[in-house]
Short mmCIF file of C-alpha atoms and ligand atoms in Angstrom, two decimals:
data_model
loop_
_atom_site.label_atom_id
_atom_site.label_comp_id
_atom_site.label_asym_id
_atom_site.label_seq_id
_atom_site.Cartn_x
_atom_site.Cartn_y
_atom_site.Cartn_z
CA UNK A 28 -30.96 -28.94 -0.92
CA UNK A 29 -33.51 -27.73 -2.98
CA UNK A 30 -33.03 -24.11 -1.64
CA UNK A 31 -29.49 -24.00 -2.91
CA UNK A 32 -28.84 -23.27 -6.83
CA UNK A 33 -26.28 -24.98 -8.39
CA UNK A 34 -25.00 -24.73 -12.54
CA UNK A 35 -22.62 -27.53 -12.68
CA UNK A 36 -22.03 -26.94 -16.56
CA UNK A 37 -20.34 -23.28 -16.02
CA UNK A 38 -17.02 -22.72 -17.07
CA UNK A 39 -14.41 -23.36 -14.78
CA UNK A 40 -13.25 -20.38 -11.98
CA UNK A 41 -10.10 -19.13 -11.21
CA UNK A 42 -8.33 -17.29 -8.26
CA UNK A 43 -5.55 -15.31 -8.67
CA UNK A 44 -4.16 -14.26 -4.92
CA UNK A 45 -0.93 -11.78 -5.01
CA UNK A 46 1.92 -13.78 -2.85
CA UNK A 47 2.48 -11.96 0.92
CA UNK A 48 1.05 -9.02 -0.99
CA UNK A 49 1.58 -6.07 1.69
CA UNK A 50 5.53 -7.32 1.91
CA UNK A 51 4.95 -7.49 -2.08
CA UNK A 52 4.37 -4.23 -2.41
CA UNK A 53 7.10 -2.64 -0.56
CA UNK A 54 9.96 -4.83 -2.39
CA UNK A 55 8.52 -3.45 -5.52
CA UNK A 56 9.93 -0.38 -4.89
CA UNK A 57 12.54 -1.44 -2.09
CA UNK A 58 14.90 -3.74 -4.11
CA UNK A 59 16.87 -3.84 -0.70
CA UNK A 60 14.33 -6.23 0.64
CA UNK A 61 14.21 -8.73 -1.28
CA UNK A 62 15.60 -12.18 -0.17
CA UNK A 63 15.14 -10.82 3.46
CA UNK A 64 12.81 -11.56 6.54
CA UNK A 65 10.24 -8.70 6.18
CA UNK A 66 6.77 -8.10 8.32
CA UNK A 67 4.71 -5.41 7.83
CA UNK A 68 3.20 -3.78 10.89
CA UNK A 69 -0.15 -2.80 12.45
CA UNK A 70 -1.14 0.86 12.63
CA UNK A 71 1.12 2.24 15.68
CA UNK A 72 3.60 -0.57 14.66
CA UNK A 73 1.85 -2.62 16.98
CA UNK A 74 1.88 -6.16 15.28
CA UNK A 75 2.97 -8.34 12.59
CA UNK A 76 -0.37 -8.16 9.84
CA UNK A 77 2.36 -9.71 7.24
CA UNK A 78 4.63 -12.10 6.67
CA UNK A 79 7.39 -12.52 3.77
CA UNK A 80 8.07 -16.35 3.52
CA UNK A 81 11.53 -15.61 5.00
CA UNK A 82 9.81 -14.04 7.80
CA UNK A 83 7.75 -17.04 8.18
CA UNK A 84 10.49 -19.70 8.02
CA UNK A 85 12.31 -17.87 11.06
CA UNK A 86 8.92 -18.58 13.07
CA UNK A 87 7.50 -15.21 13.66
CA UNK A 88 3.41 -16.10 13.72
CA UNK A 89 0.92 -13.66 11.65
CA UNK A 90 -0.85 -10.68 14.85
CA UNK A 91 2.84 -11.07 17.20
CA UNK A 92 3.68 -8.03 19.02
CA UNK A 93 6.34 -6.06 17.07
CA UNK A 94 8.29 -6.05 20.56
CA UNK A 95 8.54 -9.83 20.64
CA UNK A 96 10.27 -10.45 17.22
CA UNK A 97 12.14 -7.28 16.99
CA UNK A 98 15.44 -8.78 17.85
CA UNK A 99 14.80 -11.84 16.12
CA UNK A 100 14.45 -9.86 12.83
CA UNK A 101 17.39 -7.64 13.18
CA UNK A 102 20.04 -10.49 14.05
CA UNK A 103 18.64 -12.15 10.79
CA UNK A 104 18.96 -9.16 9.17
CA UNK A 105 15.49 -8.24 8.06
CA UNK A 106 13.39 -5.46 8.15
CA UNK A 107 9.87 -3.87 9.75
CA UNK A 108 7.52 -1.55 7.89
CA UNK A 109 4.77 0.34 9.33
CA UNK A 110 1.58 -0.13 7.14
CA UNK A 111 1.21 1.85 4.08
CA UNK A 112 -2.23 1.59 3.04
CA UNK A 113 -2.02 4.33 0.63
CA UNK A 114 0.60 1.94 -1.27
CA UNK A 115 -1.32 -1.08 -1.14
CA UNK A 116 -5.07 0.05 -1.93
CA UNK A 117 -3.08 1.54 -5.28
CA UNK A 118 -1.18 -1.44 -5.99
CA UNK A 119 -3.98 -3.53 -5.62
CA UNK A 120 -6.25 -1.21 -8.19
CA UNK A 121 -3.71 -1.74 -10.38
CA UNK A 122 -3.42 -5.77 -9.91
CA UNK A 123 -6.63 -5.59 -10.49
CA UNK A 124 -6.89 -3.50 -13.14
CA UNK A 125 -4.52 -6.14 -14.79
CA UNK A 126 -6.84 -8.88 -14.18
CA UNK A 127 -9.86 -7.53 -16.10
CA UNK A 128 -8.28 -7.82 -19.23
CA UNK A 129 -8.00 -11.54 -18.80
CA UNK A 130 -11.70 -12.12 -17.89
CA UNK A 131 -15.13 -11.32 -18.82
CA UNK A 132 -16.06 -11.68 -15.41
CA UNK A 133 -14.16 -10.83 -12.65
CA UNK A 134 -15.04 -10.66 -8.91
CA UNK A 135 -12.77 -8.52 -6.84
CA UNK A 136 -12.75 -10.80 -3.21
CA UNK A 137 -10.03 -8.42 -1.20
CA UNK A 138 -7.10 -6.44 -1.59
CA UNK A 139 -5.09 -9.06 -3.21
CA UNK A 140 -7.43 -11.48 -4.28
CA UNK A 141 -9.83 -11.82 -7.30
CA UNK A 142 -11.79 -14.84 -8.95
CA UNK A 143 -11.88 -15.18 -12.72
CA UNK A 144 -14.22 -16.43 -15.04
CA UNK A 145 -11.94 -18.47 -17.36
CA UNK A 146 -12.11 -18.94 -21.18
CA UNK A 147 -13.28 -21.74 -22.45
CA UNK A 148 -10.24 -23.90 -22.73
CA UNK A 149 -8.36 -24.11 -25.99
CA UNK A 150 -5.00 -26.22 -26.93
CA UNK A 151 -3.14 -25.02 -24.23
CA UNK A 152 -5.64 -25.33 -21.72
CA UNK A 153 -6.07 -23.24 -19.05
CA UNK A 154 -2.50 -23.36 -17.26
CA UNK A 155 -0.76 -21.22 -20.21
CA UNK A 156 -3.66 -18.60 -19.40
CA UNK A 157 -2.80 -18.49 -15.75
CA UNK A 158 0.65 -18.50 -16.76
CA UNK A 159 -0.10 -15.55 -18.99
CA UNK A 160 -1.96 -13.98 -16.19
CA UNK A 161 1.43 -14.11 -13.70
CA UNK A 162 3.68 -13.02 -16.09
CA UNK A 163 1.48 -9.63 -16.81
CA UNK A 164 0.34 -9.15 -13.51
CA UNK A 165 4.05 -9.08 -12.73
CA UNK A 166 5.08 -6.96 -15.63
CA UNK A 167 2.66 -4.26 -14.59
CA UNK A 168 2.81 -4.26 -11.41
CA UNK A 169 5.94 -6.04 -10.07
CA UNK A 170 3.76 -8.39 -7.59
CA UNK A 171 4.00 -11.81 -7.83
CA UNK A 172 0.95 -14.23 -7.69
CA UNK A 173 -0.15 -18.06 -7.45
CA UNK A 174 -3.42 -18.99 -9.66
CA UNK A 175 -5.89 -21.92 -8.87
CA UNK A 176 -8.36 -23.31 -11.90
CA UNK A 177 -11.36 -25.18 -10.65
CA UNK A 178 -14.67 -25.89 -11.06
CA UNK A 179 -15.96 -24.01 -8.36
CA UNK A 180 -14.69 -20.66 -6.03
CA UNK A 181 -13.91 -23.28 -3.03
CA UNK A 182 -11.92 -25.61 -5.00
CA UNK A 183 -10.30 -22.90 -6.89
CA UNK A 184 -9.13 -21.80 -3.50
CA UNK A 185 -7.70 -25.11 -2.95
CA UNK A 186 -5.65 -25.19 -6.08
CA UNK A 187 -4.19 -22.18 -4.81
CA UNK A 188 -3.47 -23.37 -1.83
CA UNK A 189 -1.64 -26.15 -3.85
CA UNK A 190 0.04 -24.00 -6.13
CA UNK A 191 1.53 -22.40 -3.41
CA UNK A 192 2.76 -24.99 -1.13
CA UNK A 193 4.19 -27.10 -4.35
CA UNK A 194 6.66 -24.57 -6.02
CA UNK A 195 7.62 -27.26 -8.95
CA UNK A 196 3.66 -26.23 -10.39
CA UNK A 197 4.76 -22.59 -11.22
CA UNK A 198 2.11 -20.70 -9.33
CA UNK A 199 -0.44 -22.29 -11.78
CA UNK A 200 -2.23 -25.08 -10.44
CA UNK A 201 -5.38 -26.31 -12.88
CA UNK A 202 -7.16 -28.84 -11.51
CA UNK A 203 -10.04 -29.20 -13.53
CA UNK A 204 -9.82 -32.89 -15.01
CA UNK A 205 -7.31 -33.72 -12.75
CA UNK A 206 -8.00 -37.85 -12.24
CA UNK A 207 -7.54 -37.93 -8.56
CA UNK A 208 -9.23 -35.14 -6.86
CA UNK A 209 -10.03 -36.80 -3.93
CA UNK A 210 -6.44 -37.77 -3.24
CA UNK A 211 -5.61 -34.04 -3.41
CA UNK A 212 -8.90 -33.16 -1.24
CA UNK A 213 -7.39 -35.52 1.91
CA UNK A 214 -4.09 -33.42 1.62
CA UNK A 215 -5.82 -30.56 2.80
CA UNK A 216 -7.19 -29.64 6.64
CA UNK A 217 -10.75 -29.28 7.16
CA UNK A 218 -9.30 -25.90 8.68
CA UNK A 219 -7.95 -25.15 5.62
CA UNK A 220 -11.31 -25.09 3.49
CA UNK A 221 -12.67 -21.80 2.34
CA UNK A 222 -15.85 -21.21 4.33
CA UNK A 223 -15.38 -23.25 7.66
CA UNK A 224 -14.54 -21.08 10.34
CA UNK A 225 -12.50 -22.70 13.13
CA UNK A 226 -15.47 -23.36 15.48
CA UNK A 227 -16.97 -25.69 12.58
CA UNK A 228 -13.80 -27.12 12.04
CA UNK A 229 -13.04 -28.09 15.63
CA UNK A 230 -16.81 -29.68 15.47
CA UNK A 231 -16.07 -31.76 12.56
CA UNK A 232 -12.76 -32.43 13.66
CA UNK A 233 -15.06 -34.10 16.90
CA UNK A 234 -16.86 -35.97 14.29
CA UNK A 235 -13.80 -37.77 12.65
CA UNK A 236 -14.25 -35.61 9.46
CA UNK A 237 -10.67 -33.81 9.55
CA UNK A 238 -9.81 -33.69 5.78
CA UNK A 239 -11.26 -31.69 2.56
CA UNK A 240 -12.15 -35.27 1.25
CA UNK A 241 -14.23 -36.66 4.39
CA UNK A 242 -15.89 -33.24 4.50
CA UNK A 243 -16.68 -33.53 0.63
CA UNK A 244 -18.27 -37.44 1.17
CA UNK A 245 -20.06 -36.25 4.79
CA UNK A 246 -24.10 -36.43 5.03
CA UNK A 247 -25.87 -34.14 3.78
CA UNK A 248 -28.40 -33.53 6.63
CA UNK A 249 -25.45 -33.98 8.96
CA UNK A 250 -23.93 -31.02 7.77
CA UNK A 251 -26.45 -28.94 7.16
CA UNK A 252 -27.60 -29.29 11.01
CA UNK A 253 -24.13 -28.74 12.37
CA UNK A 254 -22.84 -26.58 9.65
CA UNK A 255 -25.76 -24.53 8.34
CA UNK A 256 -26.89 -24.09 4.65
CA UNK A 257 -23.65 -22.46 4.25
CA UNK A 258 -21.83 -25.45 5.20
CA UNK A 259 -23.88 -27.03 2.91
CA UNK A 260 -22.55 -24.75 0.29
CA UNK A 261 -19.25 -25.16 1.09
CA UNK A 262 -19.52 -29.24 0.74
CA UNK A 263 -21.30 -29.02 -2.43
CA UNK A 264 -18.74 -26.88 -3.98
CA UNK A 265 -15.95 -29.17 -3.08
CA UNK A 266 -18.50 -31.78 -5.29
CA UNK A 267 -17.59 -29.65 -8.06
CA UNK A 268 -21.44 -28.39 -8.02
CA UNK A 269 -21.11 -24.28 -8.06
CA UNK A 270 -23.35 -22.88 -5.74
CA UNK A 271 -21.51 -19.75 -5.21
CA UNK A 272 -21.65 -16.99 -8.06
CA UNK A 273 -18.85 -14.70 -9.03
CA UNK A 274 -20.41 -11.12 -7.14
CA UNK A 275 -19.13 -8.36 -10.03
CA UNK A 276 -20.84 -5.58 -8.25
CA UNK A 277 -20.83 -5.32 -4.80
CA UNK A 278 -23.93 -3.69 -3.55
CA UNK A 279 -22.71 0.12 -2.10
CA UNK A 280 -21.50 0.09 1.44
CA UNK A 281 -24.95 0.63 3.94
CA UNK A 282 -22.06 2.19 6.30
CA UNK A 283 -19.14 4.11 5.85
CA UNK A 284 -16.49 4.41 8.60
CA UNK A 285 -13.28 6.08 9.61
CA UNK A 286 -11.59 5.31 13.22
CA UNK A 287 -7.95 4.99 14.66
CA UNK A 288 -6.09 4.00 17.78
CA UNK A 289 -4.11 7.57 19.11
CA UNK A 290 -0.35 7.46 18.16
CA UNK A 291 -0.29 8.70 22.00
CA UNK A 292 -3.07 8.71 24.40
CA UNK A 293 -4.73 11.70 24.20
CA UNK A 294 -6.94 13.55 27.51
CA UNK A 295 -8.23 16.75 25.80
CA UNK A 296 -11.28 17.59 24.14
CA UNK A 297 -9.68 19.58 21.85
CA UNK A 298 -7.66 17.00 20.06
CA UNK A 299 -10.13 14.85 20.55
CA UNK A 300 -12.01 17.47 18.17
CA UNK A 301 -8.97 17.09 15.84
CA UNK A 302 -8.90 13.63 15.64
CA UNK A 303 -12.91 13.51 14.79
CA UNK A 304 -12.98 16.37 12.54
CA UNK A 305 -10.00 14.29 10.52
CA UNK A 306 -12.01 11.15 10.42
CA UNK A 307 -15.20 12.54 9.45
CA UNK A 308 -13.46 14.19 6.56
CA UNK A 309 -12.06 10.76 5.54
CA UNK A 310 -15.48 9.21 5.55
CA UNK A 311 -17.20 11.86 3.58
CA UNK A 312 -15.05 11.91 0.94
CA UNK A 313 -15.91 7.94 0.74
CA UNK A 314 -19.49 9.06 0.36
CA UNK A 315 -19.37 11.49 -2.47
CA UNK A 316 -17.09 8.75 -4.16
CA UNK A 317 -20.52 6.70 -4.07
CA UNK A 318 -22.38 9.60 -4.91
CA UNK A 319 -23.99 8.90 -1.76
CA UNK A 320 -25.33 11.08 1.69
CA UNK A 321 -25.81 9.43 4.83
CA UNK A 322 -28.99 10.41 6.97
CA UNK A 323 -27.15 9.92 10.58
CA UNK A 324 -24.06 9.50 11.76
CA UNK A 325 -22.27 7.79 14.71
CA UNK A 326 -19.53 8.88 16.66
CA UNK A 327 -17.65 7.28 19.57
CA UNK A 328 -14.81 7.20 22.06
CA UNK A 329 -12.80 4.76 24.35
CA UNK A 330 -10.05 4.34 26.51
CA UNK A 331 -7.58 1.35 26.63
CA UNK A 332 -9.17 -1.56 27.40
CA UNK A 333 -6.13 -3.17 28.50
CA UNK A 334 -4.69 -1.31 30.97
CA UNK A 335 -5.94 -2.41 33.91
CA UNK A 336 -4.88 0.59 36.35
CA UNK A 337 -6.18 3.21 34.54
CA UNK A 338 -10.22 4.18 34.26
CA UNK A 339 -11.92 3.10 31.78
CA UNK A 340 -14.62 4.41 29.42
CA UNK A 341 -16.47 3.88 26.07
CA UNK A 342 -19.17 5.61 24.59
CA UNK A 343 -21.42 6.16 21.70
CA UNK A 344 -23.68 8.73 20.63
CA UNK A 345 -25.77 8.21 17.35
CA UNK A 346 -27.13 11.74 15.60
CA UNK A 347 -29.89 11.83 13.23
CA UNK A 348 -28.87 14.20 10.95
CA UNK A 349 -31.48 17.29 10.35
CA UNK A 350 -31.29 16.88 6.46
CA UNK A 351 -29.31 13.97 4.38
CA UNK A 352 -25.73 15.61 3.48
CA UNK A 353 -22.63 14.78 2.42
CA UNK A 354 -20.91 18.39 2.83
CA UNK A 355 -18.44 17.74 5.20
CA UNK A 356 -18.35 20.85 7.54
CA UNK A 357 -22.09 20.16 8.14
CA UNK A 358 -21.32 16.54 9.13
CA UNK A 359 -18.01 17.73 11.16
CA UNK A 360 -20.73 20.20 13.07
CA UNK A 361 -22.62 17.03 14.03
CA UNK A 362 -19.77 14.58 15.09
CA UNK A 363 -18.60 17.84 17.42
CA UNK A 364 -21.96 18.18 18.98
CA UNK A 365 -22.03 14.51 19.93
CA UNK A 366 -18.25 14.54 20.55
CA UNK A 367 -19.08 16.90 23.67
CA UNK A 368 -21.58 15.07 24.71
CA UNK A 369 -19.91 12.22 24.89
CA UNK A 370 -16.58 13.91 26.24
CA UNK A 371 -15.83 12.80 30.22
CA UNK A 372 -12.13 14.94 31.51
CA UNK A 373 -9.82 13.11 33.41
CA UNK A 374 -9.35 9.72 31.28
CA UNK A 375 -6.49 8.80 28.81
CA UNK A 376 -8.47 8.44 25.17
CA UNK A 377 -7.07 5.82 23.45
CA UNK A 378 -9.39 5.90 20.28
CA UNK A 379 -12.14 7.69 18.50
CA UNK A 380 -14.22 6.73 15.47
CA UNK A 381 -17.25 7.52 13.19
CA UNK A 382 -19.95 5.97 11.34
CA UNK A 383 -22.21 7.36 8.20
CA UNK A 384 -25.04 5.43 8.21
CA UNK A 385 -28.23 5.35 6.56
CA UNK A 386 -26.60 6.11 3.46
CA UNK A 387 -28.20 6.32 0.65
CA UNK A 388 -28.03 8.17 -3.23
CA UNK A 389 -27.98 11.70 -4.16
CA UNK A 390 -31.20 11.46 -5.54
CA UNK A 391 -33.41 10.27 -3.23
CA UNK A 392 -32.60 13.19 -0.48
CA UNK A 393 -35.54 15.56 -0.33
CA UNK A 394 -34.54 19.33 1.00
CA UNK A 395 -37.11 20.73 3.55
CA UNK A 396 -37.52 24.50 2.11
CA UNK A 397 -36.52 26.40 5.25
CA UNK A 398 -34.10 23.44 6.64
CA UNK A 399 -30.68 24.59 8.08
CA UNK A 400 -27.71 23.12 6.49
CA UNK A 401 -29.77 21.71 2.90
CA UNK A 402 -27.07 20.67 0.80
CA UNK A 403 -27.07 23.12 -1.95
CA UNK A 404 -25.37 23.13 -4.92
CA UNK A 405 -22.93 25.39 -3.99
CA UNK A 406 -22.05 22.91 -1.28
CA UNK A 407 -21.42 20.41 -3.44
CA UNK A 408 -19.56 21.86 -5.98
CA UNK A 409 -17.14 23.30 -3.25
CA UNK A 410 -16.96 19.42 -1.95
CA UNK A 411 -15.98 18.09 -5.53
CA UNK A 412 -13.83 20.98 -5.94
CA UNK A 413 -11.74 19.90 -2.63
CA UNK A 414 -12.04 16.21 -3.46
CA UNK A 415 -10.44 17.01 -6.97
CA UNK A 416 -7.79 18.84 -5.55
CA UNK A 417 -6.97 16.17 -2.45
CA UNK A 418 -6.72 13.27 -5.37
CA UNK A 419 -4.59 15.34 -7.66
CA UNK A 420 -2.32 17.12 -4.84
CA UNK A 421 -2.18 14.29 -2.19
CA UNK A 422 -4.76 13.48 0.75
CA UNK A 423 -5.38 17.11 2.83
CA UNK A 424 -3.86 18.95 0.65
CA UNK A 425 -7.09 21.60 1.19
CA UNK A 426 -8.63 20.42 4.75
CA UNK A 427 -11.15 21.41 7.74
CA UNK A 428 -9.38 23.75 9.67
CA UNK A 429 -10.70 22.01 12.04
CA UNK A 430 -8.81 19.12 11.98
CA UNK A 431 -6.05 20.52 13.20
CA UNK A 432 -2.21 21.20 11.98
CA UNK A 433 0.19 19.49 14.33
CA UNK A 434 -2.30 16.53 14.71
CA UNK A 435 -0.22 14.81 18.18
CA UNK A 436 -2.62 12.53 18.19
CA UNK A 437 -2.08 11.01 14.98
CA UNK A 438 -0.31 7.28 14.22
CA UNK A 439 2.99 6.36 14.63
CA UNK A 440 3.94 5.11 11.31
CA UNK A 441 7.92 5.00 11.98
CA UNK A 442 9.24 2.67 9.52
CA UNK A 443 6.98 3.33 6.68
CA UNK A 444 7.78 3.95 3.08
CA UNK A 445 6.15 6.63 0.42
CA UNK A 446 3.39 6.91 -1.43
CA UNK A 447 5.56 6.02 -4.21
CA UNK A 448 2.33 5.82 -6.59
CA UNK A 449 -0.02 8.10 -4.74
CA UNK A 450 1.96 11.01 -4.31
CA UNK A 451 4.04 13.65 -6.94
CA UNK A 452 6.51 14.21 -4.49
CA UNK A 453 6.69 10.43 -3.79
CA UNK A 454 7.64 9.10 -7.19
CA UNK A 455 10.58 7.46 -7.14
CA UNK A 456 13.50 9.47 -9.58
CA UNK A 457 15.64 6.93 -12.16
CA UNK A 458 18.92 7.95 -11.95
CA UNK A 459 21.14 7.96 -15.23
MG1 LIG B 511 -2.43 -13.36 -0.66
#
């Protein structure tokens, strides 16, 4: 244990997680939805990625082909919409944006999920802040959320968890001081505890240790064989000793990548050369963002891997880059080269990707005198001047030529909403 820090005096933790936050987002500015089954779909509307609860009560399981519930939803009178990432990145800024107010210290943990460092607790204790926290979260924003108080990120989780299957709490659930912890700890599924993965689970379940509470009274050493130090962690924390810190900063990305499955299968090199062109575009604009360049770059290609008739292929080609970059026709010019390289006729592409690695800051690039393709100044002021116009105009606004105008290979997306916060033409008009 000794290799694991713990500060069991800290103040209490709490995690705020937006309620079936993709389906959320959509009723926020779909009124129509609300009170109905709703699932939000894959890219290519392939599967369910979320659920509303009235979705969930009619059985349809989170990653079920659209195909399979399709009639279930429409005789129940509900609804499909394609993913609209665009929406829910924004909406989840401004969730977030929300939350900082609240907390000295807050650690953004995915798109609809941050832990808070609470406030010391005053007369109200903590529950009125949560509440507080709901109510403006759902002023601003129009998403709804459940909030668990705890002494640690894991239990925190729990509380949640609690809060949410236990409407009569309000969405708040503060358990710190509770007298019984324990009894709420056996409620919950090994399964069910933040940090043990399913093939832990399943071993403990072997052991006899199926609930939160067995887990939290288990040996030490036992654990930390079958479990690892994490485990270890994870069992301490549900102790109420905090061994994992709120992360305010994540460290920048190492990698940066951009890759999607073909609306259509697609055979030619030249959309193929599209499709790249478009992702590599994506990416780079990621890496100015960080004020970064990458020093190589990966780019790749596949078939289906499911159809069993048709040939099969998947390749990748890594390219060292001559000088560090982040100019985007420069790194386009790359991902081609290896794109033909890589590029065998005669087999039905079903998706192509790319990968900036070796990414690092502006600084620390050093620009060989007589090197092709330095990136100047004048490079990157005519990058910052596209990326200013692409975030005030909408995404491609200015583009590559190269990435094509048609784009056939692109996603289906055909139930999917606007940009309604993203996008001028998007915004929604109030009518008198
Ligand atoms: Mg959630």
């Amino acid at each position: 244990v000794s290799s694991i820090s713990c500060s069991a005096r800290a103040p209490a933790i709490a995690l705020v997680d937006c309620n079936n936050f993709y389906v959320s987002c959509e009723r926020v500015f779909n009124p129509a939805l609300a009170g109905r089954p709703v699932v939000v779909l894959s890219n290519n509307d392939g599967c369910v990625v979320a659920r509303s609860n009235e979705a969930k009560a009619l059985g349809i399981a989170m990653g079920s082909p659209f195909f399979a519930c399709r009639d279930l939803l429409r005789r129940n009178n509900g609804r499909a919409c394609s993913s609209n990432y665009s929406l829910y990145g924004d909406m989840s800024f401004r969730v977030m944006q929300t939350l900082q107010q609240f907390a000295g210290e807050v650690e953004i943990y995915s798109i609809d999920e941050a832990f808070l460092r609470c406030p010391r607790p005053r007369d109200a204790g903590l529950t009125a802040w949560g509440q507080a926290i709901r109510r403006t979260v759902a002023q601003h924003t129009g998403i709804p959320g459940t909030i668990g108080i705890a002494a640690t990120k894991t239990l925190a989780k729990i509380a949640a968890r609690i809060a949410k299957r236990d409407p009569a709490r309000g969405g708040v659930f503060d358990c710190t001081g509770h007298p019984d912890i324990d009894r709420l700890l056996a409620g919950i599924d090994v399964a069910e505890v933040w940090g043990i993965g399913h093939r832990h689970a399943r071993k403990l379940n072997g052991c006899g240790i199926d609930t939160a509470c067995q887990l939290k009274y288990a040996d030490d050493g036992f654990i930390r064989k079958h479990c690892t130090i994490a485990g270890l962690r994870t069992v301490l924390e549900l102790r109420g000793e905090s061994c994992l810190p709120l992360e305010q900063a994540p460290p920048p990305r190492q990698a940066i990548g951009s890759s999607r499955s073909f609306g259509r299968p697609v055979r030619s090199l030249a959309a193929l050369r599209e499709a790249v062109s478009e992702y590599v575009s994506r990416a780079a604009e990621k890496l100015r963002r960080q004020q970064a360049t990458a020093g190589s770059l990966v780019v790749y290609v596949m078939t289906s891997l499911h159809s069993p008739h048709a040939p099969r292929y998947a390749n990748a080609l890594t390219c060292r880059l001559p000088v560090r970059t982040a100019y985007t026709p420069e790194l386009i010019r790359q991902a081609h080269a290896g794109l033909e390289r890589l590029y065998r006729p005669g087999y039905c592409y079903k998706k192509a990707g790319i990968l900036l690695t070796d990414i690092g800051p502006d600084a620390r690039r050093q620009l060989p005198v007589f090197a092709d393709g330095a990136y100047t100044g004048a490079q990157q002021r005519l990058m910052g001047a596209v990326d200013r116009i692409n975030a005030r105009y909408g995404s491609n606004t200015v583009q590559c030529a190269s990435s094509g105008t048609a784009k056939t290979w692109s996603m289906q997306r055909r139930y999917m909403s606007r940009c309604f916060t993203t996008r001028w033409s998007d915004i929604p008009v109030a009518r008198a």
